[in-house]
Amino acid sequence: MPETLAWPKLGLLNQLLEPAILYKDIKTKLSFREKHQGRSAGLVEQALCSAIDSELQNYLTFVGVIETEIRRQQDQNTRDNNHNNNSSTRGRGNGSVITLRRCVVLLQEATLGLRLIHSILTESRGLVGGQILSLIHNYTYNGDELVARFAQRLLPKVSVPFYDVLNRWIGTGQLIDPHEEFFVQPGDQGSRWEGRFVLVKDKVPSYMKPEVAQRVFQIGKTLYFVRVACDNREWVEERQAGFTALDAGSYGSGREDVFTTNQRLERQINDAYTDVVRHLNHTLREKFGLDRHLRGLKNYLLLGKGDFVQLLVETIAPSLDKPAVQLFRHHLTATLETAILGSNAHYDHEDVLRCLDARMLELGHGDIGWDVFTLDYRVEQPLDTVILDKAATKEYLRVFNFLWRIKRVSFALNRTWRKMATMERSGRLYIRLDSHNGGDDDSTIELASYIHELWKVVRATTGEMLHFINELQYYINYEVIETSWVQLQRDLTERYLSVDEIISVHREYLARITYKGLLGGGELYMGELHEILKNILSFRACVEGLHDITNRYNSGAANTSASGSGADEKRVLNIGGLIREIRVGFEDTVERLVAQLNKQEDGEMRFLGVRLDFNGFYSSRMS
């Protein structure tokens, strides 16, 4: 600049040079992005560059208008000089003369816009999609009204590609996002649901509430599920035909009515969400029988259908008492079919019965049939995703095996009790000394007396064990499974749920059963329960042996020779020792279990401990 210029004019020229420098720098940045990124740049970034280029064109147009006015004034001044009428001309045109100061004033708003554009270009490096929209939206709350208004004008133009992806996602469940700018991204492509899509929170625009973004995420996922897993493309296409697309200018389009526009868009999203999940719930229930299969799982894998379970145990017990290697699957399925036909299970829906099967787990060395038998329940798509994925199937199998062990022990113990009661009523529970030769022998009398006392111990121990098993079964069936089932039904029916929510409430249902059913305490409970059930089965085997000896003596088939009598006496003493040892072990283990239950925060689990120790027997042993 000429050194002769006055400082005020230099200041004005500096202000006039700022928009020119900003314009040049912005054009350089745009050219650099186009050269080095080109087609690889995201669609939102391309829209940003296009919107900026449009603003620059507007700026050039405005500068051209100012330049035209200056030239017009110059021509007018030249004509006035030729007519020697300068003073009168200046007097008439003084109000519209374009001076340096007036140029600064005219370009003030454009300069602020160029500053904002320059800042946005600089700050948006490395940002994509919603991150760029968040950056621009933040400027709409700038304290300078001109800056805020400029950002409000820029935001809808830049948002167009983002809303194109958004509308496709919530309209059809299709994710068409070649540059991965949207806040929903594809996840595990090998998965049908879990992790199939992911929500990237840092790509959600700042003007979109987290709960709104979550609903957008769920709408698209649900549409994808309905279209692919439920094979219901027709409904999705019909819905798309009547779908009202979201406007790119709706969010943040004006500071004065931002609350109103956000409310309107939230209402649109909520209405779309309700419409989609309502159809999902209707489809799962009416077309695929969600409720029917949930009840089938409860009735069969959780042993809720009592008459069927009892008949199955009675029918299959002889086969399961054999070594596992002697079992064949067709025998198991035939027995299952018999139990279904002989109980109320045959009134169940054919879809439920078709899903039910019997199979064997992997064999281990020394396993018997009880150890490897399991019921299986298989559902088809989409229910294998919603209620019976791998994790849920594993959990159902775990619960079934636990309940089946309890049912086995209960069946064995009740059979022992019935046999003992039958013998007592027929007078064959104790040895009759007149039932065989040598009945008045001292050793025989002593043995008979010992067996008589031993049967008293057996009766008392059987009563303790039956009390434990009955209380445990009542607790699991009614206070664990039934209460959890009621809660599941309440969760499923109080409102329409998305796929993720249905999966979640079903997992919570299983988690409540495993935790309150004593399966969730790790080795703390399972170790004690395993020991108790093992003691009961060992006790039952000892009672069977004692029953055989008593029967042989009463039928006169016992060996009355000295050696034979000695062998029987030794066997009886051995059985008696085992029975007393098992009883002590059983009571010690139940005592520990009751102590652990009394420490639980859950009231129902504590009350189980109270019922097991209803007369204070185990607590008195502790003290």
Coordinates of C-alpha atoms in Angstrom, one line a residue:
M1 CA 0.0 0.0 0.0
P2 CA 1.2 3.6 -0.6
E3 CA 2.9 5.0 2.4
T4 CA 1.2 8.4 1.8
L5 CA -2.2 7.0 2.8
A6 CA -3.6 8.1 6.1
W7 CA -3.9 5.6 8.9
P8 CA -7.8 5.7 8.9
K9 CA -7.8 4.7 5.2
L10 CA -5.2 2.0 5.8
G11 CA -7.5 0.6 8.5
L12 CA -10.5 0.6 6.1
L13 CA -8.4 -1.1 3.4
N14 CA -7.3 -3.8 5.8
Q15 CA -10.9 -4.5 6.6
L16 CA -11.8 -4.6 2.9
L17 CA -8.9 -7.0 2.3
E18 CA -10.1 -9.5 4.9
P19 CA -13.0 -11.0 2.9
A20 CA -10.7 -11.2 -0.2
I21 CA -8.1 -13.1 1.7
L22 CA -10.7 -15.4 3.3
Y23 CA -12.3 -16.0 -0.1
K24 CA -8.9 -17.0 -1.6
D25 CA -8.0 -19.3 1.4
I26 CA -11.5 -20.9 1.3
K27 CA -11.1 -21.6 -2.5
T28 CA -7.7 -23.1 -1.9
K29 CA -9.0 -25.4 0.8
L30 CA -11.9 -26.5 -1.4
S31 CA -9.6 -27.2 -4.3
F32 CA -7.3 -29.2 -2.0
R33 CA -10.2 -31.3 -0.7
E34 CA -11.5 -31.9 -4.2
K35 CA -8.1 -32.8 -5.5
H36 CA -7.0 -35.2 -2.7
Q37 CA -10.4 -36.7 -1.7
G38 CA -12.7 -36.3 -4.7
R39 CA -15.2 -39.1 -4.8
S40 CA -13.8 -40.7 -1.6
A41 CA -15.2 -37.8 0.4
G42 CA -18.4 -38.4 2.3
L43 CA -21.7 -37.2 0.9
V44 CA -22.2 -34.8 3.8
E45 CA -18.7 -33.4 3.2
Q46 CA -19.5 -33.1 -0.5
A47 CA -22.8 -31.3 0.4
L48 CA -20.8 -29.0 2.7
C49 CA -18.4 -28.1 -0.1
S50 CA -21.3 -27.6 -2.5
A51 CA -23.1 -25.3 0.0
I52 CA -19.9 -23.3 0.6
D53 CA -19.3 -23.0 -3.1
S54 CA -22.8 -21.7 -3.5
E55 CA -22.2 -19.2 -0.7
L56 CA -19.0 -18.1 -2.4
Q57 CA -21.0 -17.6 -5.7
N58 CA -23.5 -15.4 -3.8
Y59 CA -20.5 -13.5 -2.3
L60 CA -19.1 -12.9 -5.8
T61 CA -22.5 -11.8 -7.0
F62 CA -22.8 -9.3 -4.2
V63 CA -19.2 -8.0 -4.8
G64 CA -20.2 -7.6 -8.5
V65 CA -23.2 -5.5 -7.5
I66 CA -21.0 -3.2 -5.5
E67 CA -18.5 -3.0 -8.3
T68 CA -21.3 -2.2 -10.8
E69 CA -22.5 0.6 -8.5
I70 CA -19.0 2.0 -8.2
R71 CA -18.5 2.0 -12.0
R72 CA -21.9 3.7 -12.4
Q73 CA -20.8 6.4 -10.0
Q74 CA -17.6 6.8 -11.8
D75 CA -19.4 7.2 -15.1
Q76 CA -21.8 9.7 -13.6
N77 CA -18.9 11.7 -12.1
T78 CA -17.2 11.8 -15.5
R79 CA -20.4 13.1 -17.2
D80 CA -20.9 15.7 -14.4
N81 CA -17.3 17.0 -14.8
N82 CA -17.9 17.4 -18.5
H83 CA -20.9 19.6 -17.8
N84 CA -19.1 21.5 -15.0
N85 CA -21.9 20.7 -12.6
N86 CA -20.0 18.7 -10.0
S87 CA -21.3 20.5 -6.9
S88 CA -24.9 20.0 -7.8
T89 CA -24.3 16.3 -8.6
R90 CA -22.6 15.7 -5.3
G91 CA -25.4 17.3 -3.6
R92 CA -28.0 15.1 -5.2
G93 CA -26.0 11.8 -4.9
N94 CA -24.3 12.2 -1.6
G95 CA -26.6 9.7 0.1
S96 CA -25.8 6.8 -2.3
V97 CA -22.1 7.4 -2.9
I98 CA -20.0 4.2 -2.5
T99 CA -17.1 5.0 -0.2
L100 CA -14.5 2.8 1.5
R101 CA -16.4 3.0 4.7
R102 CA -19.7 2.2 3.0
C103 CA -18.0 -0.8 1.3
V104 CA -16.9 -2.1 4.7
V105 CA -20.4 -1.7 6.0
L106 CA -21.9 -3.4 3.0
L107 CA -19.5 -6.4 3.2
Q108 CA -19.8 -6.8 7.0
E109 CA -22.3 -9.6 6.9
A110 CA -20.5 -11.3 4.0
T111 CA -17.2 -11.1 5.9
L112 CA -18.8 -12.7 9.0
G113 CA -20.1 -15.5 6.7
L114 CA -16.7 -16.0 5.2
R115 CA -15.2 -16.2 8.6
L116 CA -17.7 -18.8 9.6
I117 CA -17.1 -20.8 6.4
H118 CA -13.4 -20.7 7.0
S119 CA -13.8 -21.9 10.6
I120 CA -16.2 -24.7 9.6
L121 CA -13.7 -25.9 6.9
T122 CA -10.9 -25.8 9.3
E123 CA -12.7 -27.6 12.2
S124 CA -14.4 -30.2 9.9
R125 CA -11.2 -31.8 8.9
G126 CA -11.5 -35.5 9.8
L127 CA -15.2 -35.2 10.7
V128 CA -17.9 -37.1 8.9
G129 CA -21.7 -37.2 8.7
G130 CA -23.5 -36.2 11.9
Q131 CA -20.2 -34.8 13.3
I132 CA -20.2 -32.1 10.6
L133 CA -23.9 -31.4 11.2
S134 CA -23.2 -31.1 14.9
L135 CA -20.4 -28.6 14.2
I136 CA -22.6 -26.4 12.0
H137 CA -25.6 -26.7 14.4
N138 CA -23.5 -25.4 17.3
Y139 CA -22.9 -22.2 15.4
T140 CA -26.7 -21.6 15.3
Y141 CA -26.5 -20.8 19.0
N142 CA -23.7 -18.2 18.5
G143 CA -24.2 -14.9 20.3
D144 CA -23.8 -13.0 17.0
E145 CA -27.2 -13.0 15.3
L146 CA -25.6 -12.7 11.8
V147 CA -23.4 -15.8 12.5
A148 CA -26.3 -17.8 13.8
R149 CA -28.5 -16.9 10.9
F150 CA -25.8 -17.8 8.4
A151 CA -25.4 -21.2 10.1
Q152 CA -29.1 -21.8 10.1
R153 CA -29.2 -21.2 6.3
L154 CA -26.2 -23.5 5.8
L155 CA -27.4 -26.4 7.9
P156 CA -30.4 -27.7 5.8
K157 CA -28.3 -27.7 2.6
V158 CA -25.6 -29.8 4.3
S159 CA -28.1 -32.1 5.9
V160 CA -29.7 -33.4 2.7
P161 CA -27.4 -36.5 2.2
F162 CA -27.7 -37.4 5.9
Y163 CA -31.5 -37.3 5.8
D164 CA -31.5 -39.3 2.6
V165 CA -29.8 -42.2 4.5
L166 CA -32.0 -41.6 7.5
N167 CA -35.2 -41.8 5.5
R168 CA -34.1 -45.0 3.7
W169 CA -33.2 -46.5 7.1
I170 CA -36.5 -45.7 8.9
G171 CA -38.5 -46.3 5.7
T172 CA -37.3 -49.7 4.5
G173 CA -34.7 -50.9 7.0
Q174 CA -32.0 -50.6 4.3
L175 CA -28.6 -49.0 5.2
I176 CA -27.2 -47.4 2.1
D177 CA -24.3 -45.5 3.4
P178 CA -21.2 -45.9 1.1
H179 CA -19.0 -43.6 3.1
E180 CA -20.0 -44.8 6.6
E181 CA -21.2 -41.4 7.7
F182 CA -24.5 -42.4 9.3
F183 CA -24.7 -43.1 13.0
V184 CA -26.0 -46.6 12.2
Q185 CA -23.3 -48.9 10.8
P186 CA -23.2 -52.5 9.7
G187 CA -21.6 -54.9 12.3
D188 CA -21.1 -58.6 12.2
Q189 CA -22.3 -59.6 8.7
G190 CA -22.3 -63.3 9.7
S191 CA -24.9 -62.6 12.4
R192 CA -28.6 -62.5 11.7
W193 CA -29.3 -60.1 14.6
E194 CA -27.0 -59.8 17.5
G195 CA -24.4 -57.2 16.5
R196 CA -25.8 -57.1 12.9
F197 CA -26.0 -53.3 13.2
V198 CA -24.3 -51.0 15.7
L199 CA -25.1 -47.5 16.9
V200 CA -22.1 -45.2 16.7
K201 CA -22.9 -42.5 19.3
D202 CA -20.3 -40.0 18.3
K203 CA -21.9 -39.8 14.8
V204 CA -25.3 -38.8 16.2
P205 CA -25.9 -35.1 15.4
S206 CA -25.9 -33.0 18.6
Y207 CA -29.4 -31.7 18.0
M208 CA -30.8 -35.3 18.1
K209 CA -31.6 -36.6 21.5
P210 CA -30.0 -39.9 22.5
E211 CA -33.5 -41.5 23.0
V212 CA -34.5 -40.3 19.5
A213 CA -31.4 -41.7 18.0
Q214 CA -32.0 -45.0 19.7
R215 CA -35.5 -45.2 18.4
V216 CA -34.2 -44.4 14.9
F217 CA -31.8 -47.3 15.3
Q218 CA -34.6 -49.6 16.5
I219 CA -37.0 -48.6 13.7
G220 CA -34.5 -49.6 11.0
K221 CA -33.4 -52.8 12.8
T222 CA -37.0 -53.8 13.2
L223 CA -37.8 -53.2 9.6
Y224 CA -34.8 -55.2 8.6
F225 CA -36.0 -58.0 10.9
V226 CA -39.5 -57.9 9.5
R227 CA -38.3 -57.8 5.9
V228 CA -35.5 -60.5 6.2
A229 CA -36.2 -62.7 9.2
C230 CA -40.0 -62.6 9.0
D231 CA -40.0 -62.6 5.2
N232 CA -42.7 -59.9 5.1
R233 CA -41.4 -57.6 2.4
E234 CA -44.9 -56.8 1.2
W235 CA -45.8 -54.9 4.4
V236 CA -42.5 -53.0 4.3
E237 CA -43.1 -51.9 0.7
E238 CA -46.7 -50.9 1.5
R239 CA -45.5 -48.9 4.5
Q240 CA -42.8 -47.2 2.4
A241 CA -45.4 -46.1 -0.2
G242 CA -47.2 -44.1 2.4
F243 CA -44.2 -43.0 4.4
T244 CA -43.7 -39.3 5.0
A245 CA -40.0 -38.6 4.6
L246 CA -38.3 -36.4 7.2
D247 CA -37.3 -32.9 6.0
A248 CA -33.6 -32.1 6.0
G249 CA -34.4 -28.6 7.3
S250 CA -36.5 -29.7 10.2
Y251 CA -33.8 -30.0 12.8
G252 CA -32.1 -26.7 13.8
S253 CA -33.8 -24.7 11.0
G254 CA -34.6 -21.8 13.2
R255 CA -33.6 -20.8 16.7
E256 CA -37.0 -19.3 17.6
D257 CA -38.9 -22.5 16.9
V258 CA -36.2 -25.1 17.5
F259 CA -38.3 -26.6 20.3
T260 CA -41.4 -26.9 18.1
T261 CA -39.5 -28.4 15.2
N262 CA -37.7 -30.9 17.5
Q263 CA -41.0 -31.9 19.0
R264 CA -42.6 -32.4 15.6
L265 CA -39.7 -34.6 14.4
E266 CA -39.7 -36.6 17.7
R267 CA -43.4 -37.1 17.2
Q268 CA -42.8 -38.4 13.7
I269 CA -40.1 -40.8 14.9
N270 CA -42.2 -42.0 17.8
D271 CA -45.2 -42.6 15.5
A272 CA -43.0 -44.5 13.1
Y273 CA -41.5 -46.5 16.0
T274 CA -45.0 -47.4 17.4
D275 CA -46.2 -48.4 13.9
V276 CA -43.3 -50.7 13.2
V277 CA -43.1 -52.4 16.6
R278 CA -46.9 -52.9 16.7
H279 CA -46.6 -54.8 13.4
L280 CA -43.6 -56.7 14.7
N281 CA -45.5 -57.8 17.8
H282 CA -48.6 -58.8 15.8
T283 CA -46.5 -60.8 13.4
L284 CA -44.5 -62.6 16.1
R285 CA -47.7 -63.5 18.0
E286 CA -50.2 -64.2 15.2
K287 CA -48.0 -65.6 12.5
F288 CA -45.2 -67.3 14.4
G289 CA -46.9 -68.1 17.8
L290 CA -44.5 -66.3 20.1
D291 CA -46.7 -66.8 23.2
R292 CA -47.5 -70.3 22.3
H293 CA -43.8 -71.3 22.1
L294 CA -42.9 -69.5 25.3
R295 CA -45.5 -71.5 27.1
G296 CA -44.3 -74.7 25.4
L297 CA -40.8 -74.0 26.7
K298 CA -42.2 -73.5 30.1
N299 CA -44.3 -76.6 30.0
Y300 CA -41.7 -79.0 28.7
L301 CA -38.1 -77.7 29.3
L302 CA -39.1 -76.1 32.7
L303 CA -41.2 -79.2 33.5
G304 CA -44.4 -77.1 34.0
K305 CA -46.8 -79.7 32.6
G306 CA -47.1 -82.0 35.7
D307 CA -49.0 -85.0 34.4
F308 CA -46.8 -85.2 31.3
V309 CA -43.6 -85.0 33.4
Q310 CA -44.8 -87.6 35.9
L311 CA -45.8 -90.0 33.1
L312 CA -42.5 -89.4 31.3
V313 CA -40.5 -90.1 34.4
E314 CA -42.4 -93.3 35.2
T315 CA -42.2 -94.6 31.6
I316 CA -38.6 -93.8 30.9
A317 CA -37.1 -94.6 34.3
P318 CA -36.3 -98.3 33.5
S319 CA -34.4 -97.3 30.4
L320 CA -32.5 -94.5 32.1
D321 CA -31.4 -96.7 34.9
K322 CA -29.3 -98.6 32.3
P323 CA -25.8 -97.5 31.1
A324 CA -25.9 -94.7 28.6
V325 CA -24.3 -96.7 25.9
Q326 CA -27.3 -99.0 25.8
L327 CA -29.7 -96.1 25.0
F328 CA -30.9 -95.4 21.5
R329 CA -32.6 -92.2 20.4
H330 CA -35.5 -93.8 18.8
H331 CA -36.4 -95.5 22.1
L332 CA -36.3 -92.1 23.8
T333 CA -38.5 -90.5 21.2
A334 CA -41.0 -93.4 21.3
T335 CA -41.2 -93.0 25.1
L336 CA -41.7 -89.3 24.7
E337 CA -44.5 -89.9 22.2
T338 CA -46.1 -92.3 24.7
A339 CA -45.9 -89.7 27.5
I340 CA -47.5 -87.1 25.2
L341 CA -50.4 -89.3 24.1
G342 CA -51.0 -90.5 27.7
S343 CA -51.2 -87.0 29.2
N344 CA -52.9 -83.7 28.6
A345 CA -49.9 -82.8 26.4
H346 CA -51.6 -84.3 23.4
Y347 CA -54.1 -81.3 23.5
D348 CA -51.2 -78.9 22.9
H349 CA -50.9 -77.1 19.6
E350 CA -49.3 -79.2 16.9
D351 CA -46.6 -76.6 16.3
V352 CA -45.5 -76.9 19.9
L353 CA -45.4 -80.7 19.9
R354 CA -43.5 -80.7 16.6
C355 CA -40.8 -78.6 18.2
L356 CA -40.4 -81.0 21.1
D357 CA -37.8 -83.8 20.9
A358 CA -35.7 -86.1 23.1
R359 CA -32.0 -86.6 22.7
M360 CA -28.9 -87.7 24.5
L361 CA -26.0 -85.4 25.5
E362 CA -22.4 -86.3 24.8
L363 CA -21.5 -89.5 26.6
G364 CA -19.0 -89.6 29.4
H365 CA -17.3 -92.7 30.9
G366 CA -19.6 -94.4 33.3
D367 CA -22.7 -92.3 32.6
I368 CA -26.1 -93.8 33.0
G369 CA -29.2 -92.8 31.1
W370 CA -30.3 -90.2 33.7
D371 CA -27.0 -88.3 33.1
V372 CA -27.4 -87.9 29.3
F373 CA -31.1 -87.7 28.7
T374 CA -32.6 -84.3 27.9
L375 CA -35.6 -82.8 26.2
D376 CA -35.0 -80.6 23.2
Y377 CA -37.1 -77.7 21.9
R378 CA -36.3 -76.3 18.4
V379 CA -38.0 -73.3 16.8
E380 CA -37.6 -71.9 13.3
Q381 CA -36.7 -68.4 12.1
P382 CA -37.4 -65.8 13.4
L383 CA -38.1 -67.2 16.9
D384 CA -34.7 -68.8 17.0
T385 CA -33.4 -65.3 17.1
V386 CA -35.9 -63.8 19.5
I387 CA -36.3 -66.5 22.2
L388 CA -34.0 -69.4 21.4
D389 CA -30.6 -68.2 20.3
K390 CA -27.5 -70.1 21.4
A391 CA -27.3 -68.4 24.8
A392 CA -31.0 -69.0 25.6
T393 CA -30.8 -72.6 24.4
K394 CA -27.8 -73.3 26.6
E395 CA -29.6 -71.7 29.6
Y396 CA -32.8 -73.7 29.1
L397 CA -30.7 -76.9 28.9
R398 CA -28.9 -76.0 32.1
V399 CA -32.2 -75.4 33.9
F400 CA -33.8 -78.5 32.5
N401 CA -30.9 -80.7 33.6
F402 CA -31.1 -79.3 37.1
L403 CA -34.9 -79.7 37.3
W404 CA -34.6 -83.2 35.8
R405 CA -32.1 -84.3 38.5
I406 CA -34.5 -83.0 41.2
K407 CA -37.4 -84.9 39.5
R408 CA -35.3 -88.1 39.3
V409 CA -34.4 -87.9 43.0
S410 CA -38.0 -87.1 43.9
F411 CA -39.2 -90.0 41.9
A412 CA -36.7 -92.4 43.4
L413 CA -37.4 -91.2 46.9
N414 CA -41.2 -91.5 46.5
R415 CA -40.8 -94.9 45.1
T416 CA -38.7 -96.0 48.1
W417 CA -41.3 -94.4 50.4
R418 CA -44.2 -96.2 48.7
K419 CA -42.3 -99.5 48.8
M420 CA -41.6 -99.1 52.5
A421 CA -45.2 -98.1 53.3
T422 CA -46.5 -101.1 51.4
M423 CA -44.2 -103.4 53.3
E424 CA -45.2 -101.9 56.6
R425 CA -48.9 -102.3 55.9
S426 CA -48.4 -105.9 54.9
G427 CA -46.3 -106.6 58.0
R428 CA -43.1 -107.4 56.0
L429 CA -41.1 -104.4 57.1
Y430 CA -39.5 -106.2 60.0
I431 CA -38.0 -109.7 60.1
R432 CA -40.5 -112.3 61.5
L433 CA -38.5 -114.8 63.5
D434 CA -40.9 -117.6 62.7
S435 CA -40.4 -117.1 59.0
H436 CA -37.3 -119.4 58.7
N437 CA -35.5 -122.2 60.5
G438 CA -33.4 -121.1 63.4
G439 CA -35.6 -118.1 64.0
D440 CA -35.0 -118.3 67.7
D441 CA -31.2 -118.2 67.3
D442 CA -29.6 -115.4 69.4
S443 CA -27.7 -114.0 66.4
T444 CA -30.9 -113.9 64.3
I445 CA -32.8 -112.2 67.1
E446 CA -30.0 -109.6 67.4
L447 CA -30.0 -109.1 63.7
A448 CA -33.8 -108.7 63.6
S449 CA -33.6 -106.2 66.4
Y450 CA -30.9 -104.2 64.5
I451 CA -32.9 -104.2 61.3
H452 CA -35.9 -103.1 63.2
E453 CA -34.0 -100.1 64.6
L454 CA -32.5 -99.4 61.2
W455 CA -35.9 -99.2 59.6
K456 CA -36.8 -96.5 62.1
V457 CA -33.8 -94.6 61.1
V458 CA -34.7 -95.1 57.4
R459 CA -38.3 -93.8 58.1
A460 CA -37.0 -90.7 59.8
T461 CA -34.3 -90.0 57.2
T462 CA -36.8 -90.6 54.4
G463 CA -39.1 -88.1 56.0
E464 CA -36.4 -85.5 56.2
M465 CA -35.4 -86.0 52.6
L466 CA -39.0 -85.9 51.3
H467 CA -39.5 -82.7 53.2
F468 CA -36.4 -81.1 51.6
I469 CA -37.3 -82.3 48.1
N470 CA -40.9 -81.3 48.3
E471 CA -40.1 -77.8 49.6
L472 CA -37.4 -77.4 47.0
Q473 CA -39.7 -78.4 44.2
Y474 CA -42.5 -76.2 45.5
Y475 CA -40.2 -73.2 45.7
I476 CA -38.7 -73.7 42.2
N477 CA -42.1 -74.4 40.5
Y478 CA -44.2 -71.7 42.1
E479 CA -42.0 -69.1 43.7
V480 CA -39.4 -69.0 41.0
I481 CA -40.8 -70.2 37.6
E482 CA -44.4 -69.2 38.0
T483 CA -43.6 -65.7 39.5
S484 CA -41.0 -65.2 36.7
W485 CA -43.5 -66.3 34.1
V486 CA -46.1 -63.8 35.4
Q487 CA -43.5 -61.0 35.2
L488 CA -42.5 -62.1 31.7
Q489 CA -46.2 -62.0 30.6
R490 CA -46.6 -58.5 32.1
D491 CA -43.4 -57.3 30.4
L492 CA -44.5 -58.6 27.0
T493 CA -48.1 -57.3 27.1
E494 CA -47.9 -53.9 28.9
R495 CA -46.5 -52.2 25.7
Y496 CA -45.2 -53.0 22.2
L497 CA -41.6 -54.1 22.3
S498 CA -38.8 -54.1 19.8
V499 CA -36.8 -57.2 18.9
D500 CA -34.0 -56.2 21.3
E501 CA -36.5 -55.5 24.1
I502 CA -38.2 -58.9 23.6
I503 CA -34.8 -60.6 23.7
S504 CA -33.9 -58.6 26.8
V505 CA -37.1 -59.4 28.8
H506 CA -36.8 -63.0 27.9
R507 CA -33.2 -63.1 29.1
E508 CA -34.2 -61.4 32.3
Y509 CA -36.8 -64.1 32.7
L510 CA -34.2 -66.8 32.4
A511 CA -31.8 -64.9 34.6
R512 CA -34.4 -64.6 37.4
I513 CA -35.1 -68.4 37.2
T514 CA -31.4 -69.3 37.3
Y515 CA -30.6 -66.9 40.1
K516 CA -33.6 -67.5 42.4
G517 CA -33.6 -71.2 41.4
L518 CA -30.2 -71.5 43.1
L519 CA -28.4 -71.9 39.7
G520 CA -26.9 -68.4 39.8
G521 CA -24.9 -68.7 43.0
G522 CA -22.0 -70.5 41.4
E523 CA -20.4 -73.3 43.4
L524 CA -21.9 -71.9 46.6
Y525 CA -25.4 -73.4 46.0
M526 CA -24.7 -75.9 43.2
G527 CA -22.1 -77.7 45.3
E528 CA -24.4 -78.1 48.2
L529 CA -27.4 -79.1 46.1
H530 CA -25.3 -81.6 44.1
E531 CA -24.1 -83.1 47.4
I532 CA -27.6 -83.3 48.8
L533 CA -29.1 -85.0 45.7
K534 CA -26.1 -87.4 45.6
N535 CA -26.7 -88.3 49.2
I536 CA -30.4 -89.0 48.6
L537 CA -29.6 -91.4 45.6
S538 CA -27.0 -93.2 47.7
F539 CA -29.5 -93.5 50.6
R540 CA -32.1 -94.9 48.2
A541 CA -29.6 -97.6 47.0
C542 CA -28.9 -98.5 50.6
V543 CA -32.6 -98.8 51.4
E544 CA -33.0 -101.0 48.4
G545 CA -30.3 -103.3 49.8
L546 CA -32.0 -103.4 53.2
H547 CA -35.3 -104.1 51.6
D548 CA -33.9 -107.1 49.8
I549 CA -32.4 -108.6 52.9
T550 CA -35.6 -108.0 54.9
N551 CA -37.7 -109.7 52.1
R552 CA -35.3 -112.6 51.9
Y553 CA -35.5 -113.3 55.6
N554 CA -39.3 -112.9 55.7
S555 CA -39.7 -115.2 52.7
G556 CA -37.4 -117.8 54.3
A557 CA -34.9 -117.5 51.4
A558 CA -32.1 -116.3 53.6
N559 CA -29.0 -118.4 54.1
T560 CA -29.3 -119.7 57.7
S561 CA -25.9 -121.4 57.8
A562 CA -23.3 -120.0 60.0
S563 CA -21.3 -118.6 57.1
G564 CA -24.4 -117.3 55.3
S565 CA -25.8 -115.7 58.4
G566 CA -22.5 -114.0 59.1
A567 CA -22.4 -112.6 55.6
D568 CA -25.9 -111.2 55.9
E569 CA -25.1 -109.7 59.3
K570 CA -22.0 -108.1 57.9
R571 CA -23.9 -106.7 54.9
V572 CA -26.7 -105.3 57.2
L573 CA -24.1 -103.7 59.5
N574 CA -22.4 -102.2 56.4
I575 CA -25.7 -100.9 55.1
G576 CA -26.6 -99.5 58.5
G577 CA -23.3 -97.7 58.8
L578 CA -23.7 -96.2 55.3
I579 CA -27.3 -95.1 56.1
R580 CA -26.2 -93.3 59.3
E581 CA -23.3 -91.7 57.5
I582 CA -25.4 -90.5 54.6
R583 CA -28.0 -89.1 57.1
V584 CA -25.3 -87.1 58.9
G585 CA -23.8 -85.9 55.6
F586 CA -27.3 -84.9 54.3
E587 CA -28.1 -83.0 57.5
D588 CA -24.7 -81.2 57.5
T589 CA -25.1 -80.1 53.9
V590 CA -28.7 -78.9 54.3
E591 CA -27.6 -77.0 57.4
R592 CA -24.9 -75.2 55.4
L593 CA -27.5 -74.5 52.6
V594 CA -30.0 -73.1 55.1
A595 CA -27.3 -70.9 56.6
Q596 CA -26.4 -69.5 53.1
L597 CA -30.1 -68.9 52.3
N598 CA -30.7 -67.0 55.5
K599 CA -28.0 -64.5 54.4
Q600 CA -29.7 -63.7 51.0
E601 CA -31.1 -60.3 50.3
D602 CA -34.0 -61.8 48.3
G603 CA -36.9 -62.4 50.6
E604 CA -38.2 -65.5 48.8
M605 CA -34.8 -67.2 49.0
R606 CA -34.6 -66.4 52.7
F607 CA -38.1 -67.8 53.2
L608 CA -37.0 -71.1 51.5
G609 CA -34.4 -71.4 54.3
V610 CA -37.2 -70.8 56.8
R611 CA -39.4 -73.5 55.3
L612 CA -36.6 -76.0 55.2
D613 CA -35.8 -75.3 58.8
F614 CA -39.5 -74.9 59.8
N615 CA -39.0 -76.6 63.2
G616 CA -35.6 -75.1 64.0
F617 CA -33.9 -78.5 63.6
Y618 CA -31.0 -77.3 61.4
S619 CA -30.5 -74.0 63.3
S620 CA -30.3 -75.9 66.5
R621 CA -27.5 -78.0 65.0
M622 CA -25.7 -74.8 64.1
S623 CA -25.8 -73.6 67.6

